[in-house]
XYZ file of C-alpha atoms in Angstrom:
444
model
C 20.514 20.976 31.969
C 21.570 24.744 29.996
C 25.553 23.978 28.410
C 27.436 27.337 27.626
C 29.460 26.395 24.500
C 31.885 29.277 24.581
C 34.306 27.848 26.801
C 35.616 24.493 26.954
C 37.515 23.091 23.699
C 35.566 21.654 21.255
C 36.673 18.390 21.576
C 35.736 18.291 25.169
C 32.261 20.038 24.987
C 31.000 18.984 21.408
C 31.399 15.605 22.302
C 29.023 15.460 24.996
C 26.138 18.150 23.567
C 26.719 15.583 20.696
C 26.064 12.309 22.233
C 22.393 13.007 23.799
C 20.832 14.740 20.225
C 22.714 11.686 18.080
C 21.007 9.199 20.121
C 17.541 11.187 19.778
C 18.052 11.275 16.004
C 19.286 7.820 15.975
C 15.751 6.659 18.028
C 13.383 8.917 15.732
C 14.407 7.380 12.756
C 14.306 3.958 14.388
C 10.502 4.343 14.951
C 10.923 5.330 11.445
C 12.192 3.018 10.239
C 9.914 0.171 12.733
C 7.046 2.157 10.581
C 7.931 0.607 7.373
C 9.400 -2.662 9.051
C 5.968 -3.589 10.583
C 4.310 -2.258 7.577
C 6.468 -4.077 5.576
C 6.019 -7.942 7.011
C 2.598 -7.097 8.537
C 0.486 -5.487 6.129
C 2.834 -6.568 2.427
C 4.745 -4.887 0.300
C 1.959 -2.993 -1.475
C 1.484 -0.839 1.933
C 5.245 -0.786 2.525
C 5.617 0.948 -1.122
C 2.256 3.057 -0.096
C 4.001 4.473 3.150
C 6.791 5.077 0.649
C 5.480 6.752 -2.161
C 3.971 9.277 0.523
C 6.967 9.860 2.192
C 8.602 12.804 -0.071
C 5.639 14.533 0.642
C 5.983 14.320 4.381
C 9.634 15.079 4.527
C 8.278 18.515 2.530
C 6.257 19.862 5.767
C 9.308 18.557 7.880
C 10.904 20.957 5.870
C 8.882 23.528 7.737
C 9.378 22.078 10.619
C 13.032 21.847 10.459
C 13.080 25.513 9.509
C 11.487 26.637 12.543
C 13.695 24.869 14.822
C 16.951 26.118 13.141
C 15.082 29.718 13.057
C 14.442 29.089 17.156
C 18.084 27.836 17.399
C 19.890 30.174 16.029
C 18.299 33.144 17.211
C 17.920 31.602 20.761
C 22.020 30.480 20.802
C 22.833 34.128 20.049
C 20.443 35.938 22.808
C 21.969 33.153 25.734
C 25.389 33.443 24.413
C 25.005 36.976 24.696
C 23.872 37.235 28.043
C 20.254 38.233 27.239
C 17.943 36.363 29.366
C 14.997 38.597 28.151
C 15.412 38.088 25.022
C 15.749 34.241 25.076
C 11.853 34.546 26.797
C 10.452 36.904 23.874
C 12.431 35.005 21.227
C 10.939 31.663 22.248
C 7.489 32.908 22.585
C 7.611 34.434 19.549
C 8.456 31.252 17.936
C 5.574 29.364 19.689
C 3.170 32.094 18.114
C 4.347 31.602 14.612
C 5.393 28.058 14.615
C 1.489 27.465 15.596
C -0.066 29.770 13.173
C 1.951 28.039 10.045
C 1.196 24.408 11.287
C -2.531 25.339 11.224
C -2.076 26.499 8.022
C 0.141 23.152 6.393
C -3.065 21.158 7.923
C -5.470 22.840 5.532
C -3.864 23.156 2.808
C -2.237 19.295 3.584
C -6.329 18.113 4.098
C -7.268 19.715 0.646
C -4.424 18.398 -1.142
C -3.352 15.440 -0.464
C -4.723 13.236 -3.236
C -3.940 15.704 -5.962
C -0.201 15.582 -4.714
C 0.211 11.701 -5.025
C -1.169 11.626 -8.464
C 0.800 14.294 -9.410
C 3.792 12.283 -8.628
C 2.317 9.489 -10.710
C 1.884 6.941 -8.002
C 0.730 3.296 -8.863
C -2.702 2.545 -8.622
C -2.225 -0.352 -6.507
C -1.504 1.916 -3.749
C -3.066 5.453 -4.427
C -5.888 4.856 -1.900
C -3.328 3.713 1.068
C -0.854 6.504 0.503
C -3.727 9.201 0.594
C -5.157 7.682 3.506
C -1.910 7.594 5.313
C -1.298 11.229 3.822
C -4.422 12.526 5.477
C -4.235 11.572 8.894
C -0.227 12.590 8.578
C -1.030 16.071 7.971
C -3.477 16.716 11.305
C -0.437 15.989 13.552
C 1.274 18.972 11.661
C 1.150 21.472 14.320
C 2.533 18.436 16.926
C 5.323 18.361 14.937
C 5.933 22.400 14.620
C 5.350 22.934 18.591
C 7.624 20.279 18.841
C 10.781 21.114 16.969
C 10.645 24.430 17.891
C 10.861 23.630 21.448
C 14.041 21.029 20.881
C 14.987 23.829 19.099
C 14.873 26.208 22.206
C 16.365 23.143 24.183
C 19.663 22.671 22.218
C 20.268 26.417 21.548
C 20.262 26.828 25.524
C 22.787 23.400 24.883
C 20.149 21.165 26.668
C 20.406 17.841 24.220
C 19.547 15.620 26.891
C 15.805 16.653 27.528
C 14.539 15.652 23.845
C 16.267 12.980 24.182
C 14.599 11.905 26.633
C 11.269 12.825 24.839
C 11.824 10.636 21.959
C 12.986 7.622 24.132
C 9.366 7.569 25.459
C 7.707 8.756 21.981
C 10.028 5.849 19.921
C 8.787 3.209 22.461
C 5.418 4.484 22.584
C 5.092 4.397 18.322
C 6.663 1.421 17.887
C 4.495 -0.028 20.806
C 1.410 1.173 18.944
C 2.966 0.323 15.494
C 2.976 -3.506 16.695
C -0.997 -3.028 18.055
C -2.533 -1.475 15.266
C -0.745 -3.037 11.997
C 0.474 -6.615 13.861
C -2.566 -7.035 15.478
C -5.724 -4.979 14.948
C -4.851 -5.339 10.959
C -5.458 -1.399 10.546
C -2.693 -1.626 7.700
C -1.315 1.920 6.927
C -3.779 3.867 8.713
C -2.372 1.884 11.591
C 1.319 3.370 10.832
C -0.387 6.947 10.704
C -1.919 7.065 13.772
C 0.659 5.175 15.378
C 2.583 8.339 14.639
C 0.101 11.037 15.376
C -0.814 9.957 19.104
C 3.463 9.260 19.793
C 4.279 13.234 18.235
C 1.382 14.538 19.820
C 2.015 13.123 23.203
C 5.737 14.093 22.868
C 4.796 17.514 21.544
C 2.491 18.509 24.393
C 5.272 17.246 27.224
C 7.886 19.089 25.873
C 6.446 21.989 25.341
C 5.340 21.663 28.849
C 8.729 21.505 30.176
C 9.928 24.272 28.181
C 7.859 26.900 29.413
C 8.824 25.630 33.024
C 11.803 26.513 32.192
C 11.298 29.740 30.527
C 9.837 30.613 33.893
C 12.595 29.887 36.017
C 15.054 31.447 33.321
C 13.333 35.256 34.399
C 10.185 35.604 36.108
C 10.066 38.915 34.528
C 6.778 39.466 32.562
C 8.080 39.298 28.901
C 6.110 40.708 25.614
C 4.280 37.201 24.010
C 5.334 38.265 20.961
C 7.919 40.232 19.184
C 8.062 41.366 15.901
C 11.860 42.118 15.276
C 12.272 38.532 16.467
C 9.965 37.006 15.059
C 11.616 38.479 11.352
C 15.228 37.616 12.602
C 13.785 33.817 13.546
C 12.396 34.068 10.079
C 15.226 35.401 8.388
C 17.324 31.806 9.183
C 13.799 29.696 8.856
C 12.744 30.788 5.648
C 15.375 30.480 3.331
C 16.222 26.972 5.421
C 12.371 25.868 4.205
C 12.904 27.266 0.724
C 16.699 25.274 0.785
C 14.784 21.605 2.051
C 11.790 22.289 -0.174
C 13.518 22.992 -3.042
C 15.260 19.880 -2.629
C 12.227 17.940 -1.354
C 10.594 19.047 -4.784
C 13.604 17.697 -6.444
C 12.769 13.990 -4.019
C 9.562 14.331 -5.504
C 10.389 14.400 -9.548
C 12.706 11.484 -8.696
C 9.778 9.890 -7.493
C 7.681 9.668 -10.215
C 10.463 8.480 -11.910
C 10.719 5.678 -9.824
C 7.040 5.275 -9.703
C 6.922 4.348 -13.097
C 8.910 0.884 -12.676
C 6.057 -0.560 -10.896
C 5.235 -1.088 -7.108
C 8.000 -3.511 -6.261
C 10.935 -0.881 -7.014
C 9.140 1.783 -5.052
C 8.701 -0.251 -2.201
C 13.045 -1.655 -2.149
C 13.065 2.052 -2.379
C 11.623 3.062 0.274
C 12.759 0.619 2.382
C 16.164 1.752 1.303
C 15.466 5.925 1.601
C 14.872 4.828 5.197
C 17.797 3.728 5.764
C 19.605 6.572 4.063
C 17.538 9.151 5.875
C 18.465 7.325 9.566
C 22.170 8.012 7.997
C 21.744 11.043 7.032
C 20.152 12.423 9.705
C 22.626 11.291 12.248
C 25.114 13.245 10.479
C 22.769 16.465 10.132
C 22.661 16.122 13.815
C 25.948 17.323 13.768
C 25.720 19.885 11.666
C 23.333 21.568 14.040
C 25.776 21.713 17.013
C 27.832 23.149 15.042
C 25.088 25.521 14.427
C 24.365 26.050 18.336
C 28.026 26.372 18.791
C 28.913 29.231 16.267
C 25.705 30.913 17.081
C 26.824 30.245 21.154
C 30.291 32.142 20.472
C 29.403 35.029 17.907
C 26.862 35.973 20.602
C 30.057 36.025 23.173
C 32.200 37.336 20.450
C 34.157 34.809 20.399
C 34.899 34.126 16.470
C 38.164 32.782 17.050
C 37.095 29.434 18.385
C 34.984 28.665 15.156
C 37.188 26.897 12.701
C 38.377 24.956 15.826
C 34.824 23.558 16.280
C 34.714 23.166 12.767
C 38.155 20.768 12.774
C 36.046 18.612 15.562
C 33.134 18.459 13.826
C 35.321 16.897 10.561
C 36.937 14.278 13.261
C 33.134 13.255 14.543
C 31.515 13.004 11.218
C 34.485 10.900 9.862
C 33.927 8.609 12.604
C 29.954 8.952 12.492
C 30.060 8.405 8.753
C 32.224 5.080 8.497
C 30.463 2.468 10.184
C 27.360 3.221 7.883
C 29.025 2.763 5.384
C 30.279 -0.732 6.352
C 26.715 -2.003 7.186
C 24.783 -0.291 4.299
C 27.704 -1.806 2.009
C 28.715 -4.535 3.399
C 25.530 -5.673 4.505
C 22.893 -4.506 2.171
C 20.626 -7.233 1.589
C 20.642 -7.901 5.650
C 19.436 -4.914 5.686
C 16.729 -4.596 3.471
C 15.460 -8.192 4.691
C 14.555 -6.089 7.769
C 11.707 -4.274 5.521
C 10.595 -6.967 3.319
C 10.298 -10.782 2.965
C 12.479 -13.633 0.903
C 9.756 -13.483 -1.658
C 10.069 -10.119 -2.538
C 12.861 -10.297 -4.910
C 12.332 -7.196 -7.498
C 11.992 -4.975 -4.196
C 15.608 -6.692 -2.307
C 17.400 -5.939 -5.318
C 16.208 -2.845 -6.074
C 16.746 -1.625 -2.521
C 20.378 -3.460 -2.210
C 21.397 -1.795 -5.019
C 20.747 1.953 -3.821
C 22.429 1.108 -0.989
C 25.305 -0.230 -2.601
C 26.173 2.778 -5.034
C 24.472 5.599 -2.204
C 26.604 4.731 0.732
C 30.161 4.937 0.484
C 29.572 8.562 -0.422
C 28.618 9.132 3.093
C 32.495 10.102 3.791
C 31.985 13.111 1.467
C 28.753 14.404 2.147
C 29.484 14.498 5.853
C 31.994 17.844 5.129
C 28.981 19.476 3.135
C 26.592 19.071 6.520
C 29.563 20.170 9.214
C 29.974 23.654 6.700
C 26.147 23.843 6.758
C 26.394 23.963 10.479
C 28.877 26.811 10.269
C 27.336 28.906 7.786
C 23.806 28.403 9.357
C 25.063 29.129 12.923
C 26.460 32.455 11.202
C 23.180 33.493 8.915
C 24.275 33.456 6.197
C 21.423 31.370 4.505
C 21.628 32.624 0.801
C 24.866 30.987 1.089
C 23.174 28.002 2.652
C 20.404 27.495 -0.140
C 22.715 28.023 -3.179
C 24.622 25.362 -2.040
C 21.445 22.864 -2.335
C 20.671 24.181 -6.024
C 23.452 21.926 -7.845
C 22.283 18.938 -5.867
C 18.985 19.161 -6.944
C 19.411 20.039 -10.443
C 21.816 17.112 -11.131
C 19.772 14.182 -9.773
C 17.189 15.047 -11.133
C 18.796 15.407 -15.049
C 21.220 12.517 -14.339
C 18.402 10.366 -12.858
C 17.044 10.552 -16.253
C 19.723 10.360 -18.475
C 20.855 6.758 -16.556
C 17.478 5.819 -16.235
C 17.169 5.310 -20.213
C 19.927 2.712 -19.807
C 20.425 1.163 -16.690
C 16.157 1.491 -15.803
C 15.722 2.196 -11.656
C 19.531 1.702 -11.123
C 20.437 4.481 -13.065
C 18.306 6.413 -10.308
C 20.610 5.523 -7.697
C 23.432 6.493 -9.657
C 22.378 10.115 -10.197
C 22.936 10.850 -6.106
C 27.259 11.520 -6.198
C 26.924 13.972 -8.775
C 24.292 15.689 -6.706
C 26.595 15.337 -3.343
C 29.677 15.988 -5.015
C 28.529 19.181 -6.521
C 26.530 20.331 -3.188
C 30.078 19.412 -1.478
C 31.991 21.560 -3.719
C 29.939 24.850 -3.024
C 29.131 25.185 0.548
C 32.949 24.658 1.116
C 33.745 27.865 -1.055
C 30.729 29.620 0.756
C 32.756 28.539 4.064
C 35.645 29.998 3.316
C 33.615 33.131 2.436
C 31.985 33.325 6.029
C 35.453 32.977 7.738
C 36.857 36.078 5.759
C 33.700 38.334 6.380
C 33.961 37.485 9.980
C 37.942 38.244 10.328
C 37.263 41.322 8.086
C 34.050 42.704 10.216
C 35.492 40.702 13.558
C 31.721 39.538 14.013
């Protein structure tokens, strides 16, 4: 299942590499959406709002897992592209050690700070207790989350996008079944949703960890040190800026969530459903960027920098084709999409979610350009550029949310999204051009 991304034309190789990854993300997001659908339909609007209010906080924890995924993937891709199988093995075990320690630290922090974080974002009183409960159960699974993301990063780095798909198929199906059992049948409410995710994620993480360990033993039988300080620093050089970038953006989302929370649990519930649909689409687009990161890193390791602009053009074509169906679905059928989460009597929540989707979804055709350039920049290792391109998005989204909400209420908050995306896209295109110049000058 290992694939060399340095040989065929990217029009051929990226399609084959992308499809399993895209299906993986789709199923991962499907069970996230299923959480909200089941809790909204069977536990009520307040329960959906409680899960939604805690979501921006869980995204901060997820940023650490995704950062380690990216750091591991880029470094392992370079070593694999250069033919260094021993280095690959050392890098993977080093990533396991670092992510395990980080997962434990985050779990301790999360257990202590759950309520304070929920209070800080002004969670409405009627959903505060349920939001805190969901968050506490969620943080117990952070170690599984970290290990799973590192393992999928390793698979992606080796050009294997099928193995993560197989595990996600099983995990997604199991999570949905447990959601229905715990929430619809046992009536456990938000705790049932949290425990379902914990169990499904834990089983999937253990199985994929075993698979990666077995694959490493086949790759090279020679024993290697379990921890390499130099490789750890290289992984963290990619991971830490990525974590900072996503964390900064997540903090911005927390501020936005605090603004949203002032409009009551109905608007929070509507936003909860709409943001899950938005996240579904954005994560699909980000998968294309991850493909380009692995493609870029492997070709850099092999010294084939001339192939990188070719991959970027292929990525742009694929991303626009992927974005168009989401624009049509979310803009043209927004009320039907929101009805997946809410019953007809939840009029205020439905209207809030519909407004969000109709304002934000047309801009998907632009934001995919940023996500493709992000992929090239990450694969090259220019993480400072990656972080800097995020800051305008964060600042402008908060500023315009505060300004527009004064006149347009909650709808004004949704209107802030395009302004942040426009600035971030412009900057990241500028940085991509600088990266290409550096490649040509340094003959990297």
